[in-house]
Short mmCIF file of C-alpha atoms and ligand atoms in Angstrom, two decimals:
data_model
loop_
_atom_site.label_atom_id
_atom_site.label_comp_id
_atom_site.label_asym_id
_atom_site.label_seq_id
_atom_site.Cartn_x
_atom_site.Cartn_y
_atom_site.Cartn_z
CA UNK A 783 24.59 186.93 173.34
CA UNK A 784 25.46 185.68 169.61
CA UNK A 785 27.51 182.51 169.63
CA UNK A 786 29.48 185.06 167.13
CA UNK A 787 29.68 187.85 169.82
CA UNK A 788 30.88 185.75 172.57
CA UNK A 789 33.91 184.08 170.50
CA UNK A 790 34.71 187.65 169.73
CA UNK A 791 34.79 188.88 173.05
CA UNK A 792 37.11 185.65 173.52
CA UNK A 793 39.67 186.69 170.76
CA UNK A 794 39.67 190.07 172.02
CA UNK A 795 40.51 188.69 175.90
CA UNK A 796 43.19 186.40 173.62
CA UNK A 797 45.05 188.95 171.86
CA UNK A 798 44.90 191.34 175.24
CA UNK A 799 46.39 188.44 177.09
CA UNK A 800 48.84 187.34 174.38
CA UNK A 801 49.96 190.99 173.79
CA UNK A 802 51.94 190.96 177.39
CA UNK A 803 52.46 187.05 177.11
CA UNK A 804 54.26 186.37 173.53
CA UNK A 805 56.64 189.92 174.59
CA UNK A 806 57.85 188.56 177.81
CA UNK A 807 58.66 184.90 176.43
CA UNK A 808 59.68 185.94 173.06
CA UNK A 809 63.10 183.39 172.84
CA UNK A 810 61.83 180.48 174.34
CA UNK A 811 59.60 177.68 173.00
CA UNK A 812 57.19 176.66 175.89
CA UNK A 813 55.77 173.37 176.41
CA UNK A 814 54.26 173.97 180.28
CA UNK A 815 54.27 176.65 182.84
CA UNK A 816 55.94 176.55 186.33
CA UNK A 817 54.04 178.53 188.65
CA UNK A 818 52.75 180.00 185.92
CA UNK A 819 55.75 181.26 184.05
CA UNK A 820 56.74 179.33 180.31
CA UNK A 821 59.29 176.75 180.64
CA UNK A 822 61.83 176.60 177.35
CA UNK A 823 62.62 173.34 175.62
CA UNK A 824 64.85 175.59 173.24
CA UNK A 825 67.78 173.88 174.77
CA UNK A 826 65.91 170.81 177.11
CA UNK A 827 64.68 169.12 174.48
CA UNK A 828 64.14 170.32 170.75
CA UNK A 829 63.08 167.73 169.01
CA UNK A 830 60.23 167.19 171.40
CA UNK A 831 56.80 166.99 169.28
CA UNK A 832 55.23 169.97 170.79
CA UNK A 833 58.11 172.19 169.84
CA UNK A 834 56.10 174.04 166.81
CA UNK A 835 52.73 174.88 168.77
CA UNK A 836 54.14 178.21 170.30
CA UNK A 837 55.19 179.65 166.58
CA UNK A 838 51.36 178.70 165.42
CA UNK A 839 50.36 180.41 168.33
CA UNK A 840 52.58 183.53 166.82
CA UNK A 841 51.35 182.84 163.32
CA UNK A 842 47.69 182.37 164.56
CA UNK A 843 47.78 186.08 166.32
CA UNK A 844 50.21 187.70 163.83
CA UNK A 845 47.23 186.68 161.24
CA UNK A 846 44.90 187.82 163.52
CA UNK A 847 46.63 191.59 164.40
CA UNK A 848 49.16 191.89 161.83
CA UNK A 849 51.49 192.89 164.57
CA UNK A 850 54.82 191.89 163.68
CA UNK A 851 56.49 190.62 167.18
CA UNK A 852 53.99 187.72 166.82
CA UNK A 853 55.90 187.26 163.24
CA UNK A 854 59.17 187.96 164.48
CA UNK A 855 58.71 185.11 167.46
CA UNK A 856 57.14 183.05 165.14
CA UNK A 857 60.37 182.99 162.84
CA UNK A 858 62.43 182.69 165.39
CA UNK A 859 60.85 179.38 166.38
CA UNK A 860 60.99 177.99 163.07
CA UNK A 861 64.70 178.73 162.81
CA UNK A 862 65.83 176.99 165.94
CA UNK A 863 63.75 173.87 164.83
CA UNK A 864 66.51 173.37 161.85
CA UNK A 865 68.71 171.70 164.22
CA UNK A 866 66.02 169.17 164.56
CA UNK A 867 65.11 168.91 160.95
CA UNK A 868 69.61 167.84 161.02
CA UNK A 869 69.03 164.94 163.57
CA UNK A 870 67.60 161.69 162.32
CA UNK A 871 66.62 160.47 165.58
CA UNK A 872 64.95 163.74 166.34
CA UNK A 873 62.73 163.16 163.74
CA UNK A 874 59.54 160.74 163.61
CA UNK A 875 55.82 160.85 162.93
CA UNK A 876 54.88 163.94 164.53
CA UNK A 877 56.60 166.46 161.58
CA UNK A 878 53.35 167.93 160.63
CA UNK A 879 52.68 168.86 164.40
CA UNK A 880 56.24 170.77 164.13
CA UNK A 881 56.27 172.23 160.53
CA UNK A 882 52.85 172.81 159.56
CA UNK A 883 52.39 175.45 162.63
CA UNK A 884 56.03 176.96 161.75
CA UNK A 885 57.83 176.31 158.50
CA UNK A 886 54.61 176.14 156.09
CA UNK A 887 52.32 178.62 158.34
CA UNK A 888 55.18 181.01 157.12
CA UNK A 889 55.27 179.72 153.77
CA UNK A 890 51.93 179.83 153.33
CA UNK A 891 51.56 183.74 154.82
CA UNK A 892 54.82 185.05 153.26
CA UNK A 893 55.91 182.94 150.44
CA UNK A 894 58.96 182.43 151.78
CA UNK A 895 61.22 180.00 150.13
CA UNK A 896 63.41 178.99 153.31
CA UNK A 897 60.13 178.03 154.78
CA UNK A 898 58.99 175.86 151.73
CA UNK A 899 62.53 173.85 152.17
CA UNK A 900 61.84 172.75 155.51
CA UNK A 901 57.94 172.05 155.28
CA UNK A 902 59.11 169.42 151.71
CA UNK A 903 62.23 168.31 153.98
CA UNK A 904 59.84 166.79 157.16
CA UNK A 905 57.38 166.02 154.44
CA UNK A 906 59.88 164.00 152.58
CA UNK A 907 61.26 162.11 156.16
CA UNK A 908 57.32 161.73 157.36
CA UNK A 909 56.63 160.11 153.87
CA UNK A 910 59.77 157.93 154.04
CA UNK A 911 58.12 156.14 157.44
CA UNK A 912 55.60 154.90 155.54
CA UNK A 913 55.50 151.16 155.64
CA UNK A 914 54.30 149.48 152.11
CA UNK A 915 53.35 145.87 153.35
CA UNK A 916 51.41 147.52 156.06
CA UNK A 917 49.91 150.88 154.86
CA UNK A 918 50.69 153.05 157.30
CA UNK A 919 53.40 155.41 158.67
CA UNK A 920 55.35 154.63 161.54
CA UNK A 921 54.87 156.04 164.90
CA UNK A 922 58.08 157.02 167.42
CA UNK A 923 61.30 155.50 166.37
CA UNK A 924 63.19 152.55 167.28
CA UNK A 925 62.88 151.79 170.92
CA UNK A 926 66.51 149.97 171.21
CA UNK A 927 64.78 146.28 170.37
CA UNK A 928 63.12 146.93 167.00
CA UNK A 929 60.06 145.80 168.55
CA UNK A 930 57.89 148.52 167.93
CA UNK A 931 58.72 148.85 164.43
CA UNK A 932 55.10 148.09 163.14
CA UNK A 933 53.60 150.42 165.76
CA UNK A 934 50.84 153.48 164.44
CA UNK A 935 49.15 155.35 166.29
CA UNK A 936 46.06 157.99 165.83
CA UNK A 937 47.62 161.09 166.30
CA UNK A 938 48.75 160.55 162.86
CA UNK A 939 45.98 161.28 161.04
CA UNK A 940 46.68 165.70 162.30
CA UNK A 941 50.37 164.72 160.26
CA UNK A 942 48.85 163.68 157.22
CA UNK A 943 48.49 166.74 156.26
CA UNK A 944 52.06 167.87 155.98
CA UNK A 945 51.85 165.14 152.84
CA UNK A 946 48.79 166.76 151.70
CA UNK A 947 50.41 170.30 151.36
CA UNK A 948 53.87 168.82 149.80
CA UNK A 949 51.34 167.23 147.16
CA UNK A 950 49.49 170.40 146.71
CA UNK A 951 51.92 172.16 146.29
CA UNK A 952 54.47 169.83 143.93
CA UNK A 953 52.16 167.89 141.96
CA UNK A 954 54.00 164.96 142.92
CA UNK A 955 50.56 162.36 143.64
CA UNK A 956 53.73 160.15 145.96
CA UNK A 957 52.59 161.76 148.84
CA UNK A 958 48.71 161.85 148.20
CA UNK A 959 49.04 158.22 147.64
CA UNK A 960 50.79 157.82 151.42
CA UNK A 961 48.86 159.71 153.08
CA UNK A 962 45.07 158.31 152.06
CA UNK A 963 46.75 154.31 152.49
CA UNK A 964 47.69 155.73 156.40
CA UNK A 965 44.27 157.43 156.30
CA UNK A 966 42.62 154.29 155.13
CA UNK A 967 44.41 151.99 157.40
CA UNK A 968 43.58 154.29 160.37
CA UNK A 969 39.54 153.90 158.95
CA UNK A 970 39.79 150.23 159.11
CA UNK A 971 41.67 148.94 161.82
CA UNK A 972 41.42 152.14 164.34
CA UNK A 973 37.81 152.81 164.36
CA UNK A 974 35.79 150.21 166.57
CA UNK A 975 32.35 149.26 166.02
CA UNK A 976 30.56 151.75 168.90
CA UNK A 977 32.58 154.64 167.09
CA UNK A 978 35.39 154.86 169.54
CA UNK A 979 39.20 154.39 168.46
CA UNK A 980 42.12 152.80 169.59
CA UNK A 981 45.12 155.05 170.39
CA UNK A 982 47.87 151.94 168.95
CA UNK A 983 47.79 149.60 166.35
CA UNK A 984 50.34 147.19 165.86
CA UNK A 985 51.37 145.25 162.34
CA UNK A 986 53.89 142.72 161.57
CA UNK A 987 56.38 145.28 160.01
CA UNK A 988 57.49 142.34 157.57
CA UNK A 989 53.96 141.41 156.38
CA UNK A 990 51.73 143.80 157.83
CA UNK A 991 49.18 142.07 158.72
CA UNK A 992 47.35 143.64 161.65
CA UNK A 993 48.38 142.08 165.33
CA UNK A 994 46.39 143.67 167.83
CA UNK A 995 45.89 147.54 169.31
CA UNK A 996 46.86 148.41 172.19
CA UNK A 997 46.45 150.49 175.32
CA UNK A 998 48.72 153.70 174.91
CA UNK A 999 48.78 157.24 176.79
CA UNK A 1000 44.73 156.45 177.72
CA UNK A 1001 43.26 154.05 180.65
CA UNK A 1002 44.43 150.84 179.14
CA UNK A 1003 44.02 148.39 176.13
CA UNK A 1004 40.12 148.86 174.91
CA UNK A 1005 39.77 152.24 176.89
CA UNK A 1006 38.84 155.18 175.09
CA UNK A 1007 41.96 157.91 175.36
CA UNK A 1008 39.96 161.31 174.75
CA UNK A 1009 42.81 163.45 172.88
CA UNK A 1010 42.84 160.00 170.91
CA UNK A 1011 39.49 160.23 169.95
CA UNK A 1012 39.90 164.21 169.11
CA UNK A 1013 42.34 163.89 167.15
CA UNK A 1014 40.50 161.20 165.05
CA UNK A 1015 37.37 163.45 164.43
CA UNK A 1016 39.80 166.55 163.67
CA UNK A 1017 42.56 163.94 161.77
CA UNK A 1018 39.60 162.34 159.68
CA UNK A 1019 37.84 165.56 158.42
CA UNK A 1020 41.14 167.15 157.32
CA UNK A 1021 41.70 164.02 155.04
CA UNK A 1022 38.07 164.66 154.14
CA UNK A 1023 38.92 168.58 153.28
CA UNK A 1024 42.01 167.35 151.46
CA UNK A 1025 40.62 164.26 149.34
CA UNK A 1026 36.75 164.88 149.05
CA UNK A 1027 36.90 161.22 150.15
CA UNK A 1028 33.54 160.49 151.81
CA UNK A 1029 34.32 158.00 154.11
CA UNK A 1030 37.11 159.98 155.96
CA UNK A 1031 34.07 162.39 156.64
CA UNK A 1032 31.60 159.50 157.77
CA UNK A 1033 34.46 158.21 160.39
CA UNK A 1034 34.94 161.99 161.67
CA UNK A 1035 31.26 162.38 162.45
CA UNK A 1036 30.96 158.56 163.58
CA UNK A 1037 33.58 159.64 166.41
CA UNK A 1038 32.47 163.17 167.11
CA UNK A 1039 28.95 161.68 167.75
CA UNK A 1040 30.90 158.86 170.34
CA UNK A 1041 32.91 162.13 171.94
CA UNK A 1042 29.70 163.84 172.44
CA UNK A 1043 27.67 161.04 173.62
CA UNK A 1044 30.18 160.26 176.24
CA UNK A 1045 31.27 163.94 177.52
CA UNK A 1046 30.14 163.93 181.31
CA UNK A 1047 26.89 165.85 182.83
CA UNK A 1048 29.61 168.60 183.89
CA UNK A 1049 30.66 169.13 180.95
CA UNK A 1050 34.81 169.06 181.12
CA UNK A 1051 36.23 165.90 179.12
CA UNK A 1052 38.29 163.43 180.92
CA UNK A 1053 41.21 162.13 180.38
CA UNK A 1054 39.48 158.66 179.11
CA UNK A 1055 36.21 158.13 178.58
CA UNK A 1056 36.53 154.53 179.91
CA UNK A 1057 38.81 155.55 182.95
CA UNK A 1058 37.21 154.45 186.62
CA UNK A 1059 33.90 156.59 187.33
CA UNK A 1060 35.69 157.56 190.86
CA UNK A 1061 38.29 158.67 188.69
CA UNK A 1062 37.70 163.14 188.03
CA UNK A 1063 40.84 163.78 185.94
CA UNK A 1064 40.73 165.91 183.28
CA UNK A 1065 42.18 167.16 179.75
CA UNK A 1066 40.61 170.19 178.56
CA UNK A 1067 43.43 169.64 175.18
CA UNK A 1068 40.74 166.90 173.89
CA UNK A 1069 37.52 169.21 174.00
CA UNK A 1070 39.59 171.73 172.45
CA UNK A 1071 40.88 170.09 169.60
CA UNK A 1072 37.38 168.35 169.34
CA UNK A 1073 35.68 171.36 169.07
CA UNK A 1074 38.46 172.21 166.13
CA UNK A 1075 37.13 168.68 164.76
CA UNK A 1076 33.46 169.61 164.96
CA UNK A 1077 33.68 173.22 163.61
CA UNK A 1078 35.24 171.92 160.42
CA UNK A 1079 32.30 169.17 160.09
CA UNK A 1080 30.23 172.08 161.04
CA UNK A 1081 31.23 173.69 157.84
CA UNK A 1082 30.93 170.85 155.38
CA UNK A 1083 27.54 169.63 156.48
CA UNK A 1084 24.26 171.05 156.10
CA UNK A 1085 20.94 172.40 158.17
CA UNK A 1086 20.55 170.92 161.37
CA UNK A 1087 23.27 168.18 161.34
CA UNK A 1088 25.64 171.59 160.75
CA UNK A 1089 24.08 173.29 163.77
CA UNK A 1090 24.60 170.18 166.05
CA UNK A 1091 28.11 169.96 165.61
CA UNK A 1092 28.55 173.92 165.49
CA UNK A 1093 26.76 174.23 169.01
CA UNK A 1094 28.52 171.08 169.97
CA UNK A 1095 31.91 173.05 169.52
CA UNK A 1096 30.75 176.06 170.68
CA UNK A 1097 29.61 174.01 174.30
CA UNK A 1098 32.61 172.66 174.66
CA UNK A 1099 34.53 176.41 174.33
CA UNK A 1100 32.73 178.21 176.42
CA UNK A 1101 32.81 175.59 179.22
CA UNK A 1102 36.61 175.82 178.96
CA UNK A 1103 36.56 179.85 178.85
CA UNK A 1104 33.93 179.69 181.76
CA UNK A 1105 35.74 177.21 184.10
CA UNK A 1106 39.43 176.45 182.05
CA UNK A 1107 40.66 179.44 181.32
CA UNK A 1108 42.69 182.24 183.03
CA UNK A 1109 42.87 185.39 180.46
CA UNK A 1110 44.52 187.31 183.00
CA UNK A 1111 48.57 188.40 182.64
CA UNK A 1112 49.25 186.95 186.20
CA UNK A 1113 50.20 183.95 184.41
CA UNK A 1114 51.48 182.66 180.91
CA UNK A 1115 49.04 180.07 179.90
CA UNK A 1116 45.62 180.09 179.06
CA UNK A 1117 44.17 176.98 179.04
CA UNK A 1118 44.19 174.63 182.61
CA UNK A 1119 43.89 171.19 183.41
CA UNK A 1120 45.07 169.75 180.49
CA UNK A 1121 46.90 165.86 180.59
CA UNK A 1122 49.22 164.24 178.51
CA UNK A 1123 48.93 160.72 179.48
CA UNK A 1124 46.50 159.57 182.03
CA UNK A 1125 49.57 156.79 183.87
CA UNK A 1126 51.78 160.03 183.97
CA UNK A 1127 52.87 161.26 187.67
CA UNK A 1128 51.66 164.45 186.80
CA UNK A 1129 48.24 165.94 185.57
CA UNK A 1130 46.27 168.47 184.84
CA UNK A 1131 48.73 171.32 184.32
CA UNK A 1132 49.12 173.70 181.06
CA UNK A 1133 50.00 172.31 177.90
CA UNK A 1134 51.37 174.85 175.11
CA UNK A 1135 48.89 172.97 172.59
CA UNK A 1136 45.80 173.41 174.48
CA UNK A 1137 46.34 177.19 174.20
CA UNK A 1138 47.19 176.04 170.42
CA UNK A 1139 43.78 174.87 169.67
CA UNK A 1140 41.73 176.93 172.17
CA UNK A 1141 42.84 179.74 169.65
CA UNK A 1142 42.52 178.22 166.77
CA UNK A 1143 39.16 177.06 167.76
CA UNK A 1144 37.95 180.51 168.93
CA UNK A 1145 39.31 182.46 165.57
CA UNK A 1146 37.43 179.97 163.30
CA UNK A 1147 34.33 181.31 164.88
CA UNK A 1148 35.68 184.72 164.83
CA UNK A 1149 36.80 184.17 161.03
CA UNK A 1150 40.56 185.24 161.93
CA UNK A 1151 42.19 181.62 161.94
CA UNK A 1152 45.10 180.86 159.87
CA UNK A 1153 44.24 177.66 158.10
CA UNK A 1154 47.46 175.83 159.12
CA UNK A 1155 46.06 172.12 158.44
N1 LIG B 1067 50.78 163.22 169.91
C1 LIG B 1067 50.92 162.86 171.25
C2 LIG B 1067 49.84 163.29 172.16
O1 LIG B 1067 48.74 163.60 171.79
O2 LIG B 1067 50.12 163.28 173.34
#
């Protein structure tokens, strides 16, 4: 079968699962599942990062079907986000993760205005992070000591374009100029020599002058965190789609070519490539955002270098539909065994993003993805 024909058998398994899914958990905004069944951090926790991933979901499958309850949820999502866009604390480096998927997804499928105020709002607090001595944008916010104040971190780079799209779409080069000095910091001090990347980097906040990296939500300090390393090869070739800047697309194939040298004889990612080879934990959310990564290299390379990263992507998918994925109704998620942090009590459970870029990664083969980045 057609690498084509299988991702469309895929979507078609998607949108016949999501049909019963997105109906019966229209008001909430899911991060996990408990025994299967959506949790809601509509009132837990709503600034929480992941908080915009179920309304791309919608906006993903509402492009997709043009059925409206997808847009309806979708909206719905984006609205109760407003109270976080109102609390300062509540908001911090991961605004493109929250308003690309809702507020600018809608914007950019039905012009509304509404939606344009929120996506410049977290555009305009995301930019304001930005530290000049340093060159880069802030992760988290204050942890009660001020100590982490010259703290970034990689996931960054898949925020950067929030300040992409607020330049695109006002002219104003302010937050083109942010976020290629984050991009470029994240190029020099993030990428190690064998290709790999640190999760955190620290800078003197004052000065910023670099003061060491360190071990995050991966192994340790020097480990290899693999949703770190996704999101580098996906962060780095948006910047590249963005700025035309070469180098951004060097660093996103330097890493891709790490991931895939490193991915394990069976196939399913870990949670760190460095972690201890006794050690079988998983997170299918790194091969799926990878293979988002690679399909977008895919697409701006050429001839056989294209085709490696295409059937590198392609792989990874059908490993996780083979042995990751449940496409039945019995439960709400799609995508298993995914991790957030590998010292967390708990792993490999379902994380609302996984089924994010499992989607997304299966409609860019398909040709139905909403281009949300
Ligand atoms: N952005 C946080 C994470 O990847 O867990």
């Amino acid at each position: 079968m057609s690498e084509l024909l299988w991702a469309q058998e895929i979507s078609q398994r998607i949108k016949e699962k999501e049909k019963v899914v997105a109906d019966r958990n229209r008001h909430k905004i899911p991060y996990t599942t408990n025994d299967g069944i959506f949790d809601d951090l509509t009132d837990q926790d709503i600034c929480w990062w992941t908080n915009g991933f179920w309304g791309g979901m919608m906006w993903q499958l509402y492009h997709a079907t043009k059925d409206e309850m997808y847009r309806e949820i979708a909206e719905e999502n984006e609205k109760k986000l407003d109270v976080n866009l109102m609390k300062h604390q509540g908001m911090d480096h991961d605004s493109g993760f929250k308003w690309l998927t809702t507020a600018v997804a809608n914007y950019r499928v039905t012009g509304n205005p509404d939606s344009f105020n929120r996506g410049l709002l977290a555009a305009d607090n995301l930019a304001g992070r930005f530290n000049l001595a340093g060159r880069f944008i802030r992760a988290w916010n204050d942890n009660g000591d001020g100590s982490n104040a010259g703290w970034a971190i990689i996931d960054c780079l898949m925020n950067l374009p929030l300040l992409y799209w607020a330049y695109e779409e006002t002219k104003d080069p302010r937050y083109l100029h942010i976020a290629c000095a984050h991009a470029d910091t994240a190029e020099k001090y993030f990428v190690r020599e064998d290709a790999s990347v640190n999760h955190i980097c620290e800078f003197n906040p004052v000065t910023g002058e670099f003061i060491e990296s360190k071990g995050g939500q991966g192994y340790g300090v020097g480990s290899s965190w693999t949703r770190g390393q996704a999101w580098a090869i996906y962060g780095f070739v948006l910047s590249y789609l963005h700025t035309g800047k070469a180098s951004y697309l060097g660093c996103a194939k330097k890493v891709a070519n790490y991931f895939l040298a490193s991915i394990p004889e069976s196939g399913f990612v870990p949670v760190d490539f460095r972690q201890p080879v006794d050690c079988t934990l998983e997170d299918s959310t790194a091969a799926c955002i990878a293979a988002c990564g690679m399909l977008e290299i895919a697409k701006v390379t050429e001839g056989r270098e294209s085709s490696i990263y295409h059937a590198a992507a392609c792989r990874l998918l059908k490993t996780l539909a083979k042995k990751r994925c449940d496409f039945t109704t019995d439960c709400d998620q799609i995508v298993n065994k995914c991790t957030a942090a590998f010292h967390d009590e708990k792993h490999e459970f379902s994380i609302i993003y996984g089924d994010y870029f499992f989607i997304e990664a299966i409609f860019k083969l398909t040709g139905e993805e909403l281009f949300i980045w």
